[in-house]
PDB file of C-alpha atoms in Angstrom:
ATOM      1  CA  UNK X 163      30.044  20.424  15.610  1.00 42.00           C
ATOM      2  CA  UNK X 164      30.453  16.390  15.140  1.00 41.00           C
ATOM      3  CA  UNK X 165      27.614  15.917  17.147  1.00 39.00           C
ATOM      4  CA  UNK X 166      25.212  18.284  15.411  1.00 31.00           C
ATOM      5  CA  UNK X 167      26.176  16.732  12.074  1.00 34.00           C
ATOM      6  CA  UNK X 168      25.680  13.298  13.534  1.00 29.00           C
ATOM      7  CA  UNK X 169      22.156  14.536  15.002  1.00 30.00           C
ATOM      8  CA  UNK X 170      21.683  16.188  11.786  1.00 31.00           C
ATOM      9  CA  UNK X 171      22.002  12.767  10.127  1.00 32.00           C
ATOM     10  CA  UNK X 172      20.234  10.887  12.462  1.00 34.00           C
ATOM     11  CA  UNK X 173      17.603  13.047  11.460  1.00 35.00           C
ATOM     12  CA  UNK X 174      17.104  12.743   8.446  1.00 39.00           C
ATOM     13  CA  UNK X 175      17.435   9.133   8.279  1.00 38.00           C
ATOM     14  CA  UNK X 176      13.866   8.905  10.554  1.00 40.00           C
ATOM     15  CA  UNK X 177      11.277  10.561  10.763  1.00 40.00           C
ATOM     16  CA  UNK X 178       9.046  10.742  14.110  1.00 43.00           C
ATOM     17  CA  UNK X 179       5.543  11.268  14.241  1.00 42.00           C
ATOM     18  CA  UNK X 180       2.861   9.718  17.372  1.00 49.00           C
ATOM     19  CA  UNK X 181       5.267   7.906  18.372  1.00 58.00           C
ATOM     20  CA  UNK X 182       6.434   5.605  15.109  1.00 71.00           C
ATOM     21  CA  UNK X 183      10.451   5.591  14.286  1.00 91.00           C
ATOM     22  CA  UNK X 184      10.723   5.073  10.233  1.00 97.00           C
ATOM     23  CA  UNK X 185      14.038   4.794   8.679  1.00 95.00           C
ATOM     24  CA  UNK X 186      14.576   6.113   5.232  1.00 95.00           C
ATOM     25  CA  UNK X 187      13.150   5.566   2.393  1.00 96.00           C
ATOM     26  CA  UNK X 188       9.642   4.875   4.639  1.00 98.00           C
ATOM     27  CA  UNK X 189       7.677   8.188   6.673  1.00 97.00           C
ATOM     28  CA  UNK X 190       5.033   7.858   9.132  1.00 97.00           C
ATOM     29  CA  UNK X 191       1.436   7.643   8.165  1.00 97.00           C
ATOM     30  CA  UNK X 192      -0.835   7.075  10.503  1.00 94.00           C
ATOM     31  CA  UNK X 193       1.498   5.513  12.854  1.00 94.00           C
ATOM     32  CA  UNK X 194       2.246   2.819   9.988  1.00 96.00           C
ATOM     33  CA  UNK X 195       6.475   3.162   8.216  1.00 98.00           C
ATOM     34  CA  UNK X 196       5.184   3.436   5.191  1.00 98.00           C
ATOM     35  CA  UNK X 197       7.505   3.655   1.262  1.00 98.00           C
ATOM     36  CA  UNK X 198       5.401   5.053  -1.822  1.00 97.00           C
ATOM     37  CA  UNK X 199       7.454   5.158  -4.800  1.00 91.00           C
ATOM     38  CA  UNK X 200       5.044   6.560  -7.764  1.00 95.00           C
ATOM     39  CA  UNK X 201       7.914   6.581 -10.240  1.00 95.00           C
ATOM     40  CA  UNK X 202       8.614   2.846 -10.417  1.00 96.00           C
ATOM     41  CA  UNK X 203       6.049   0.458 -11.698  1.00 98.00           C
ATOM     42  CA  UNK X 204       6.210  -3.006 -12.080  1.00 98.00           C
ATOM     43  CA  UNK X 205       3.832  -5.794 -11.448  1.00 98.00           C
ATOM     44  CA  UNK X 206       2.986  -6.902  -8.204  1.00 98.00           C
ATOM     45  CA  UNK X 207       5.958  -9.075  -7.993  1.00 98.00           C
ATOM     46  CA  UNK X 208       7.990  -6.913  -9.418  1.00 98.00           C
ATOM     47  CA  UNK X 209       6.929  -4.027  -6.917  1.00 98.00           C
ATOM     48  CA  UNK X 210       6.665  -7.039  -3.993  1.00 98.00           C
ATOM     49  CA  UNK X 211      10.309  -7.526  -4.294  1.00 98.00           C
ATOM     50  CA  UNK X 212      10.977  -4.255  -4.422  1.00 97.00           C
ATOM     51  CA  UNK X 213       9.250  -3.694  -1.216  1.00 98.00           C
ATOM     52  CA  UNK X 214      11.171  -6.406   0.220  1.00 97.00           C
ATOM     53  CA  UNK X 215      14.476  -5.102  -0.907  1.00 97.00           C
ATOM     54  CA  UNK X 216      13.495  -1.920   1.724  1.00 97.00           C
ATOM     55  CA  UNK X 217      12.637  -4.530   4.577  1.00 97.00           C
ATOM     56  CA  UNK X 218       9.149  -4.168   3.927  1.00 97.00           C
ATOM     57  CA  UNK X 219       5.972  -5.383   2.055  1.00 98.00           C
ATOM     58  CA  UNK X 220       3.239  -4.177  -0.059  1.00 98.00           C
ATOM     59  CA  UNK X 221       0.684  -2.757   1.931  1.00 97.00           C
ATOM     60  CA  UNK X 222      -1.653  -4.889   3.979  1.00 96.00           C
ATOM     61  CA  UNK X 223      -4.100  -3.612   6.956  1.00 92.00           C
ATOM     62  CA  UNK X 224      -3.812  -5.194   9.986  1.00 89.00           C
ATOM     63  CA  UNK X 225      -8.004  -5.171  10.652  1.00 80.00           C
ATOM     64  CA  UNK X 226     -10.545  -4.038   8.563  1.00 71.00           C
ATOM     65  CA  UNK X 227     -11.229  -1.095  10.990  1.00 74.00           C
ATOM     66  CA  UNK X 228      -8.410   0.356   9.944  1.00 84.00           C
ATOM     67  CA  UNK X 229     -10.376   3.324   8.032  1.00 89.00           C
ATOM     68  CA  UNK X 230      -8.398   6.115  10.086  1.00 92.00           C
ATOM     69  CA  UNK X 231      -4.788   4.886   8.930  1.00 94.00           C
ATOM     70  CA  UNK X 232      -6.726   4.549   5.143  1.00 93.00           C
ATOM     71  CA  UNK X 233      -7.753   8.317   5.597  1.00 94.00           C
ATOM     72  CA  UNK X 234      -4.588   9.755   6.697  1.00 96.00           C
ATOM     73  CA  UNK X 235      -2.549   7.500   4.239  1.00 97.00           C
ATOM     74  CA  UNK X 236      -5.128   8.735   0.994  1.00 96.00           C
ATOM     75  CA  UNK X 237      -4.856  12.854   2.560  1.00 97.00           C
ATOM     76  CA  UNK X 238      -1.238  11.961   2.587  1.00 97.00           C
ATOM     77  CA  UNK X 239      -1.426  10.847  -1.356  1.00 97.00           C
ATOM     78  CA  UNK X 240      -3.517  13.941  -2.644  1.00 96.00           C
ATOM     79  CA  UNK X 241      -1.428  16.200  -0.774  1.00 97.00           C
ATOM     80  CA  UNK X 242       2.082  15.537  -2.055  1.00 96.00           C
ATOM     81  CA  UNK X 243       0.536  15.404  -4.919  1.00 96.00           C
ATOM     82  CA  UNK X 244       1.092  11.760  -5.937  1.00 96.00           C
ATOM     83  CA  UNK X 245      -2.293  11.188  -6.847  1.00 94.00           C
ATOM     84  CA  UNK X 246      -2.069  11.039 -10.347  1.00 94.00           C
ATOM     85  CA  UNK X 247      -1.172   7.127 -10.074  1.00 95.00           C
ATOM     86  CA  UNK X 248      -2.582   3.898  -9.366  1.00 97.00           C
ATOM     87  CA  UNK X 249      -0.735   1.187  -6.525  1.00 98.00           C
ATOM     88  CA  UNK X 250      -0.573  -1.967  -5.886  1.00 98.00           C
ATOM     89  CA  UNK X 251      -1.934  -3.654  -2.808  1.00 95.00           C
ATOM     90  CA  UNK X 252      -0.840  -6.709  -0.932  1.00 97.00           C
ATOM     91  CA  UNK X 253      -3.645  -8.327  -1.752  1.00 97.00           C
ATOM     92  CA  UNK X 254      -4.506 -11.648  -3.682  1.00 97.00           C
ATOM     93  CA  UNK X 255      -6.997 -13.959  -4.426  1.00 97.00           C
ATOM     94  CA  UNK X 256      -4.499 -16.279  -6.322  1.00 94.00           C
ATOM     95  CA  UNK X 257      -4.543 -19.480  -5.586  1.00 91.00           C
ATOM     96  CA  UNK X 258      -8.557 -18.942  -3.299  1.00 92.00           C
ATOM     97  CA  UNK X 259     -11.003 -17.508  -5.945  1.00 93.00           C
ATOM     98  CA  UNK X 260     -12.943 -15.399  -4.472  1.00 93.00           C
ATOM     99  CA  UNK X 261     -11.488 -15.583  -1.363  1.00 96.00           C
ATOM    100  CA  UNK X 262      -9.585 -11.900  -1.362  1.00 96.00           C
ATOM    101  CA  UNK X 263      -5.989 -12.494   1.477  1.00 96.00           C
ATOM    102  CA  UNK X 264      -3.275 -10.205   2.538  1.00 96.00           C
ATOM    103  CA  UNK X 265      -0.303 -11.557   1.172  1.00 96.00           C
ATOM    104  CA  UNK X 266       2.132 -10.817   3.854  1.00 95.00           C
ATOM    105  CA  UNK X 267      -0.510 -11.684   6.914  1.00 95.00           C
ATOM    106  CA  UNK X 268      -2.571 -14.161   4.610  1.00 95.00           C
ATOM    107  CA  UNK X 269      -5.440 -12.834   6.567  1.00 94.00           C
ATOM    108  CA  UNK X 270      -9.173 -12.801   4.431  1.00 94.00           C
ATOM    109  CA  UNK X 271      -9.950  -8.913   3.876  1.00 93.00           C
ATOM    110  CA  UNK X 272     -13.579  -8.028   3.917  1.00 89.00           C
ATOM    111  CA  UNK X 273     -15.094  -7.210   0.831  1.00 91.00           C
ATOM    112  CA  UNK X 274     -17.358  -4.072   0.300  1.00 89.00           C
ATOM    113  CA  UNK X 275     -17.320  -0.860   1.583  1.00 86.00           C
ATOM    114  CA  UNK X 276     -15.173   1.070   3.240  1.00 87.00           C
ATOM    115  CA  UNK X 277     -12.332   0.167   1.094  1.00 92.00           C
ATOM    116  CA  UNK X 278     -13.808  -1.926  -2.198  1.00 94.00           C
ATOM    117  CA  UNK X 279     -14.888  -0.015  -5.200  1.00 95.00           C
ATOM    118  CA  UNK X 280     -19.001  -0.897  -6.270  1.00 94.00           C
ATOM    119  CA  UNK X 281     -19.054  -4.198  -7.908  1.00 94.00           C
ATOM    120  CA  UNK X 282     -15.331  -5.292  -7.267  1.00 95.00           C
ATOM    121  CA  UNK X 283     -14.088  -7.362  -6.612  1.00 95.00           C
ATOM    122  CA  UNK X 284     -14.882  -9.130  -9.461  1.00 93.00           C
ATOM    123  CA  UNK X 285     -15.853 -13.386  -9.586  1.00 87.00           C
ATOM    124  CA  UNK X 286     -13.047 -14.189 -12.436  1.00 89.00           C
ATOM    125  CA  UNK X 287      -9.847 -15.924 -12.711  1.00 90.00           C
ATOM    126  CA  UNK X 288      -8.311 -12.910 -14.831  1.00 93.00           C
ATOM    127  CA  UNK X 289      -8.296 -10.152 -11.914  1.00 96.00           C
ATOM    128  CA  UNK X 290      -6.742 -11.584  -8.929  1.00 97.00           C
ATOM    129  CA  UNK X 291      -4.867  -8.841  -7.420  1.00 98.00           C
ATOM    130  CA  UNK X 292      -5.249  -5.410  -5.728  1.00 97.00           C
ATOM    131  CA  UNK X 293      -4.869  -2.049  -6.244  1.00 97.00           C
ATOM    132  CA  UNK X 294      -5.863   1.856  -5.338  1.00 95.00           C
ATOM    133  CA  UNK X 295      -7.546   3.170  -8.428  1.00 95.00           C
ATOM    134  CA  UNK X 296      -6.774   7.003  -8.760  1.00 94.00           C
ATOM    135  CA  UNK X 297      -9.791   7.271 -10.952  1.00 94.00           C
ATOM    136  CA  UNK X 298     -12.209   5.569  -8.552  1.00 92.00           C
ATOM    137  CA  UNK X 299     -10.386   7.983  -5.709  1.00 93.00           C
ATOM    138  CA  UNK X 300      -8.798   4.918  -4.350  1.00 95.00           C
ATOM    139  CA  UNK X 301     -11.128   2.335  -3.698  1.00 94.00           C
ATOM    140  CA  UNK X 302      -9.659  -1.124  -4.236  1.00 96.00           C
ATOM    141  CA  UNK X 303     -10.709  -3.327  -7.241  1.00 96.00           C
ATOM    142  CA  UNK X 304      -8.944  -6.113  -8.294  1.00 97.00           C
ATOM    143  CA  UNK X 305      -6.607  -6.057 -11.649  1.00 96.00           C
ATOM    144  CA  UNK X 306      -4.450  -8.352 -13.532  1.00 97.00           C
ATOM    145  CA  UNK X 307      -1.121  -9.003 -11.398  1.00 97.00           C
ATOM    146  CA  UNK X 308       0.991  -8.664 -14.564  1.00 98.00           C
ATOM    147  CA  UNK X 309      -0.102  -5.090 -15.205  1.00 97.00           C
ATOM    148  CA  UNK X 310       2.138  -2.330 -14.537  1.00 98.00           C
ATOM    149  CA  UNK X 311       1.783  -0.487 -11.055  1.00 98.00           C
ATOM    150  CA  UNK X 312       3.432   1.877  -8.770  1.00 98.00           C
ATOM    151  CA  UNK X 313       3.677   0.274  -5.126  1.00 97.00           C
ATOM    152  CA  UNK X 314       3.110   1.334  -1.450  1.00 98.00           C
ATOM    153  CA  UNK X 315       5.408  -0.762   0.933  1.00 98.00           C
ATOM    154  CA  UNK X 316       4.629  -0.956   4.401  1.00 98.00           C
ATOM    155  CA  UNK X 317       7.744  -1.785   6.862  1.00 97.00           C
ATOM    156  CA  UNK X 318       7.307  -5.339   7.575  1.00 89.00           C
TER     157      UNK X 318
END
């Protein structure tokens, strides 16, 4: 009986899915760990830290050819039905106008489509971070860092 509970535990600490271990509070999407939390906002620091409290980081691709983990990670949004929000993204041209970075990998993103909204980002000083726009079905533009977001983490 011990060793059921423990397994029980076990669990439902991690979830398993192709292959990726995630401890809680992150799942597996598209072999990523990662945390959406679409009750807390903050700004990006705010949300940053939190991200890092959970041994993580706001999100950040690791090419830009990663349009199947975007896919499965937006099917994963509509269909817990968290879509009624807009997140954060690690993403920053603070400090590089014009010159759009991952913040954890400090890798340059490329701009356009698949992932950039029409017209975004924008050439200004006043919009120099990233999010998922629920109204633009979650294309990235860029907004103003001190605005109030939810976050997506990714473990780091």
């Amino acid at each position: 009986m011990a060793r059921l509970s423990l397994l029980l535990l076990f669990l439902g600490l991690a979830t398993l899915t192709a292959g990726q271990e995630c401890t809680h509070p992150f799942i597996a999407i598209g072999g990523l760990c990662i945390y959406i939390d679409p009750w807390v906002t903050g700004t990006m620091e705010e949300m940053r830290a939190i991200c890092k409290s959970h041994h993580g980081d706001l999100l950040w691709f690791d090419s830009d050819t990663d349009c199947d983990f975007y896919q499965e990670l937006l099917t994963h949004i509509h269909e817990t039905g968290i879509n009624e929000k807009d997140y954060w993204m690690g993403i920053t041209d603070e400090g590089h106008e014009g010159e759009w970075r991952y913040i954890k990998t400090n890798q340059v993103t490329r701009l356009g489509p698949p992932y950039w909204d029409t017209g975004y980002p924008r050439d200004t000083i006043t919009y120099n971070c990233a999010m998922f726009e629920n109204s633009r079905q979650y294309y990235w533009r860029d907004f103003s860092c001190t605005s109030s977001l939810a976050a997506i983490c990714r473990y780091a």
